[in-house]
Coordinates of C-alpha atoms in Angstrom, one line a residue:
M1 CA -0.2 0.1 0.0
K2 CA 1.3 3.4 -0.8
L3 CA 0.0 6.7 0.5
P4 CA 0.8 9.6 -2.0
N5 CA 1.7 12.9 -0.5
K6 CA 2.9 16.2 -2.0
Y7 CA 6.2 16.2 -0.3
G8 CA 6.4 12.3 0.0
S9 CA 5.2 8.7 0.4
I10 CA 4.8 6.0 2.9
S11 CA 5.2 2.3 1.4
K12 CA 4.6 -0.9 3.0
L13 CA 7.6 -3.2 2.7
S14 CA 7.1 -6.9 2.1
G15 CA 8.2 -9.6 4.7
K16 CA 8.4 -9.6 8.4
R17 CA 10.2 -6.4 9.4
R18 CA 10.3 -4.7 12.8
R19 CA 9.7 -1.4 10.9
P20 CA 7.7 -2.4 7.8
Y21 CA 6.9 1.1 6.6
I22 CA 9.4 3.1 4.5
V23 CA 9.1 6.8 4.5
R24 CA 10.3 9.0 1.5
K25 CA 10.6 12.5 0.8
T26 CA 10.3 14.0 -2.7
D27 CA 11.8 16.9 -4.2
E28 CA 10.7 19.4 -6.9
S29 CA 12.3 17.3 -9.6
G30 CA 10.3 14.2 -8.8
G31 CA 13.3 12.4 -7.0
C32 CA 12.9 10.7 -3.8
A33 CA 15.1 9.7 -0.8
I34 CA 14.6 7.7 2.3
I35 CA 14.1 9.7 5.3
G36 CA 13.3 6.7 7.6
Y37 CA 11.5 3.7 8.8
A38 CA 8.3 3.4 10.9
V39 CA 6.5 0.7 12.8
S40 CA 3.0 1.6 11.5
R41 CA 1.6 3.9 9.0
E42 CA 0.6 6.6 11.6
E43 CA 4.0 6.7 12.8
G44 CA 5.2 7.3 9.2
L45 CA 2.8 10.0 8.6
A46 CA 4.1 11.7 11.7
M47 CA 7.5 11.2 10.6
L48 CA 6.8 12.6 7.2
A49 CA 4.9 15.6 8.6
A50 CA 7.6 16.2 11.0
Y51 CA 10.3 16.3 8.2
N52 CA 8.0 18.5 5.9
A53 CA 7.6 21.1 8.9
N54 CA 11.3 21.2 9.5
P55 CA 13.3 19.3 6.6
W56 CA 16.5 17.6 7.9
D57 CA 19.8 16.5 6.2
I58 CA 19.1 13.2 4.8
D59 CA 22.8 12.0 5.4
K60 CA 22.7 13.1 8.8
A61 CA 19.3 11.1 9.4
K62 CA 21.3 8.0 8.5
I63 CA 23.8 8.4 11.0
T64 CA 23.5 5.5 13.4
L65 CA 24.0 5.1 17.2
Q66 CA 27.3 3.6 16.8
E67 CA 28.5 6.3 14.4
L68 CA 27.3 9.0 16.6
F69 CA 28.9 7.4 19.7
D70 CA 32.2 7.0 17.9
L71 CA 32.1 10.6 16.7
W72 CA 31.1 11.7 20.4
Q73 CA 34.1 9.7 21.7
E74 CA 36.5 11.7 19.3
K75 CA 34.9 15.1 19.8
K76 CA 33.4 15.4 23.1
A77 CA 34.6 12.6 25.5
P78 CA 38.1 13.9 25.9
K79 CA 36.8 17.0 27.4
L80 CA 35.7 14.8 30.4
G81 CA 37.4 13.5 33.3
K82 CA 39.1 10.0 32.8
S83 CA 36.7 8.4 35.4
N84 CA 33.6 9.8 33.7
Q85 CA 34.9 8.8 30.1
S86 CA 35.5 5.3 31.4
S87 CA 31.9 5.1 33.0
L88 CA 30.1 6.4 29.8
K89 CA 32.1 3.9 27.7
S90 CA 31.1 1.0 30.0
A91 CA 27.6 2.3 29.7
F92 CA 27.5 2.3 26.0
K93 CA 27.6 -1.6 26.1
Y94 CA 24.0 -1.6 27.3
C95 CA 23.1 0.5 24.4
A96 CA 25.1 -1.3 21.6
P97 CA 22.3 -3.5 20.3
L98 CA 20.6 -0.5 19.0
G99 CA 24.0 0.6 17.4
G100 CA 22.6 0.0 13.8
L101 CA 19.8 2.0 14.2
P102 CA 19.6 5.7 13.0
Y103 CA 19.8 7.9 15.8
R104 CA 16.9 9.8 14.7
Q105 CA 14.8 6.8 14.9
I106 CA 15.7 6.0 18.5
K107 CA 12.7 6.8 20.6
L108 CA 12.2 6.9 24.5
Y109 CA 11.1 3.7 24.9
H110 CA 14.3 2.4 23.3
M111 CA 16.5 4.3 25.7
Q112 CA 14.3 3.5 28.7
D113 CA 14.7 -0.1 27.7
T114 CA 18.4 -0.1 27.9
I115 CA 18.1 1.2 31.6
D116 CA 15.3 -1.3 32.7
S117 CA 17.0 -4.4 31.2
C118 CA 20.6 -3.7 31.8
G119 CA 20.2 -5.9 35.1
K120 CA 22.5 -3.5 37.0
G121 CA 22.0 -1.2 40.1
Y122 CA 21.6 2.6 40.3
S123 CA 25.2 3.3 39.5
T124 CA 25.1 1.6 36.2
Q125 CA 21.6 2.8 35.6
G126 CA 22.6 6.3 36.3
A127 CA 25.4 5.9 33.8
I128 CA 23.5 4.7 30.9
K129 CA 21.0 7.7 31.4
N130 CA 24.1 10.0 31.8
L131 CA 25.4 8.7 28.3
W132 CA 21.9 9.0 26.5
G133 CA 21.9 12.7 27.7
H134 CA 25.4 13.5 26.3
L135 CA 24.4 11.9 23.0
D136 CA 21.1 13.6 22.8
K137 CA 23.0 16.9 23.4
F138 CA 25.6 16.1 20.8
A139 CA 22.9 14.9 18.1
L140 CA 21.1 18.4 18.8
E141 CA 24.3 20.4 18.3
L142 CA 24.8 18.2 14.8
D143 CA 21.2 19.0 13.9
I144 CA 20.6 15.2 13.8
S145 CA 17.8 15.5 16.1
S146 CA 15.5 18.0 17.5
F147 CA 14.4 15.8 20.5
R148 CA 15.8 15.2 24.1
Y149 CA 14.2 12.1 25.1
S150 CA 16.8 11.8 27.6
D151 CA 15.4 14.5 29.7
L152 CA 12.4 11.8 30.4
L153 CA 14.4 8.8 31.3
T154 CA 14.1 7.4 34.7
S155 CA 16.7 5.1 36.7
E156 CA 17.0 3.7 40.1
P157 CA 17.4 6.3 42.7
I158 CA 20.5 6.5 44.8
P159 CA 19.9 4.6 48.0
P160 CA 20.1 6.5 51.2
T161 CA 23.4 6.0 52.7
S162 CA 24.0 5.3 56.4
R163 CA 27.2 7.5 57.3
L164 CA 28.6 6.4 60.5
P165 CA 31.0 8.7 62.4
F166 CA 34.3 7.5 63.7
T167 CA 33.8 6.3 67.2
N168 CA 36.0 7.8 70.0
E169 CA 38.0 4.5 70.1
E170 CA 38.8 4.9 66.4
I171 CA 39.9 8.5 66.7
A172 CA 42.2 7.3 69.6
R173 CA 43.5 4.6 67.3
L174 CA 44.1 7.1 64.7
W175 CA 46.2 9.4 67.2
E176 CA 48.1 6.1 68.2
H177 CA 49.2 5.7 64.4
Q178 CA 49.6 9.4 63.5
A179 CA 53.4 9.1 62.7
E180 CA 52.2 6.6 59.9
E181 CA 52.3 8.2 56.3
W182 CA 48.9 9.8 55.5
V183 CA 47.2 9.1 59.0
D184 CA 47.7 12.8 59.5
T185 CA 45.3 13.5 56.6
V186 CA 42.6 11.6 58.4
L187 CA 42.9 13.5 61.5
I188 CA 42.9 16.8 59.4
F189 CA 39.6 15.8 57.8
I190 CA 38.1 14.9 61.3
Y191 CA 38.9 18.0 62.9
S192 CA 38.3 20.5 60.2
G193 CA 35.2 19.1 58.4
W194 CA 36.2 19.7 54.8
R195 CA 34.8 17.7 52.0
I196 CA 37.3 15.6 50.2
S197 CA 37.5 17.9 47.0
E198 CA 37.7 20.8 49.3
L199 CA 40.5 19.7 51.6
L200 CA 42.7 18.5 48.4
A201 CA 42.1 21.8 46.8
L202 CA 43.5 23.9 49.7
R203 CA 46.8 25.8 48.6
P204 CA 49.4 27.3 50.9
E205 CA 48.1 30.7 50.5
D206 CA 44.7 29.6 51.8
I207 CA 46.2 28.7 55.1
D208 CA 46.9 31.6 57.5
L209 CA 49.0 30.3 60.2
E210 CA 49.2 33.5 62.2
A211 CA 45.4 34.0 62.3
G212 CA 45.3 30.2 62.6
T213 CA 42.6 29.6 59.8
M214 CA 42.1 27.8 56.7
K215 CA 39.9 29.4 53.8
G216 CA 38.2 27.3 51.0
G217 CA 35.0 25.5 50.1
T218 CA 32.9 24.6 47.0
K219 CA 29.6 23.2 46.1
T220 CA 27.0 25.7 47.6
K221 CA 27.0 29.5 48.1
A222 CA 27.2 29.1 52.0
G223 CA 29.9 26.6 51.3
K224 CA 32.3 28.8 49.2
G225 CA 35.1 31.0 50.8
R226 CA 34.2 29.7 54.3
I227 CA 36.7 30.1 57.1
V228 CA 37.5 27.2 59.3
P229 CA 39.8 27.9 62.3
I230 CA 42.7 25.3 62.5
H231 CA 42.2 23.1 65.8
P232 CA 45.4 23.1 68.0
K233 CA 45.5 19.1 67.7
I234 CA 46.2 19.4 64.0
R235 CA 48.1 22.5 63.8
G236 CA 51.4 20.4 63.8
F237 CA 50.3 18.4 60.7
I238 CA 49.4 21.5 58.8
E239 CA 52.8 23.2 59.6
A240 CA 54.8 20.1 58.7
R241 CA 53.1 19.9 55.4
L242 CA 53.5 23.5 54.5
A243 CA 57.1 23.2 55.2
S244 CA 57.9 21.5 52.1
N245 CA 56.3 24.4 50.2
P246 CA 53.8 22.0 48.4
P247 CA 51.3 23.1 45.7
R248 CA 48.5 22.0 47.7
L249 CA 48.1 21.5 51.7
I250 CA 47.7 17.7 50.7
A251 CA 50.2 17.0 48.0
Q252 CA 51.8 13.6 46.7
N253 CA 55.5 13.9 45.4
G254 CA 55.4 17.5 45.2
K255 CA 52.2 17.5 43.1
P256 CA 48.5 18.0 43.7
I257 CA 46.9 14.7 44.4
S258 CA 43.5 13.7 42.8
T259 CA 40.4 12.4 44.8
T260 CA 40.7 9.2 42.8
A261 CA 44.6 8.7 44.0
Y262 CA 43.7 9.7 47.7
R263 CA 40.8 7.3 47.7
A264 CA 43.2 4.6 47.1
I265 CA 45.5 5.9 49.8
W266 CA 42.5 6.0 52.1
A267 CA 41.5 2.5 51.5
E268 CA 45.2 1.4 52.4
I269 CA 44.8 3.3 55.7
M270 CA 41.5 1.9 56.6
G271 CA 42.4 -1.6 55.8
K272 CA 45.7 -1.3 57.8
L273 CA 43.9 0.2 60.9
E274 CA 40.9 -2.2 60.4
M275 CA 38.4 0.5 60.0
Q276 CA 35.5 0.7 57.4
H277 CA 34.8 4.5 56.8
T278 CA 34.8 6.9 53.7
P279 CA 36.4 10.4 53.6
H280 CA 33.0 11.9 53.8
E281 CA 32.4 10.2 57.2
C282 CA 35.2 12.4 58.7
R283 CA 33.0 15.4 57.9
H284 CA 30.1 13.8 59.6
T285 CA 32.3 13.1 62.6
F286 CA 33.3 16.8 62.8
E287 CA 29.7 17.8 62.8
T288 CA 28.4 15.0 65.3
L289 CA 31.3 15.9 67.7
L290 CA 30.5 19.5 67.6
D291 CA 26.9 18.9 68.1
A292 CA 27.5 16.6 70.9
A293 CA 29.7 19.2 72.7
G294 CA 26.8 21.7 72.5
G295 CA 28.2 23.8 70.0
N296 CA 26.4 26.9 68.6
R297 CA 24.0 25.6 65.7
R298 CA 24.8 28.8 63.7
C299 CA 28.5 28.4 64.2
I300 CA 28.4 24.7 63.2
D301 CA 26.4 25.6 59.9
L302 CA 29.1 28.2 59.3
L303 CA 31.8 25.7 59.7
M304 CA 30.3 23.1 57.6
G305 CA 29.1 25.5 54.9
H306 CA 25.4 24.7 55.4
T307 CA 22.6 27.2 55.3
S308 CA 21.1 27.6 58.5
K309 CA 17.4 26.5 58.5
D310 CA 16.3 29.1 61.0
T311 CA 15.7 32.4 59.2
G312 CA 16.8 34.5 62.3
N313 CA 20.1 32.5 62.4
R314 CA 20.7 32.6 58.8
V315 CA 20.2 36.4 58.3
Y316 CA 20.9 38.2 61.6
N317 CA 23.2 35.9 63.6
H318 CA 26.9 37.0 62.5
K319 CA 29.6 34.9 64.2
T320 CA 33.1 36.3 64.6
I321 CA 36.2 34.1 64.0
E322 CA 36.8 33.6 67.5
E323 CA 33.3 32.1 68.1
L324 CA 34.0 29.8 65.4
R325 CA 37.5 29.0 66.9
A326 CA 35.9 28.5 70.5
T327 CA 33.3 26.0 68.7
V328 CA 36.0 24.1 66.7
E329 CA 37.8 23.8 70.0
L330 CA 34.8 22.3 71.7
I331 CA 36.4 18.9 70.2
S332 CA 38.5 17.7 73.0
I333 CA 39.1 14.0 71.8

């Protein structure tokens, strides 16, 4: 069956096919070119109407998922971090069965199925969803597609984590091993409350030994540029690290250390001391110790880089460096 159209036609193909309808566009000279394949006549009519409303480049319309991914790897992936590149590359194997399909023909249900049928948890599902987002954006830039189905994708949510602070006994054990390499960094984390990315980003100029403070922070408006007084117990560690004039407070072989590299070191420390904690649990420990010691909530929020939930505290309660210092020094372990 063939449906004539002023600007194209839809024909039924013979045999059993997943997409039995072929959609063609016609030009002023009477020539025609395939613009796609459809599951039903209705889908073919919609495809033809979309083409007539906004004609697309036929060659671009033939670019397959595999070809788009290969081009994305060449043009876009190098701008991402190594870890992110690796994660997205691994995610593609769950999308690869669609590799020969023209990208323009890939619909929301195709993308969602790669997530739902991967048989993996939230991490892998999130990576697949992330990959579709990158490819959709790239296809949009190349004028291959005008749709962003990836914005509608869903994946298994990240499960709530149960962050456990270091116990007093564990902190005491860290002090017993303070002379061992890198253990000082764990104690600096616990007594300052920085996020891992924040502490590893601190430069020597961010440390004011005369004032006894550190300045840094990222992520939120409340967290950026915050000042954390140096607890007396970790001052010696900080002075020792600054003595070698490193590029960062926490450095390795005279060079800044990445979060990935530091996490590997962290794992060795935890294994050696028979502990099971993440770097972020140092931050949780810092807040827990301050709260248990009766620290002022506004001071704790300022030290943590949190926005106070209480409007009065958030807007009107200004704290001095000395008040922040007194709060930090409530940690007596």
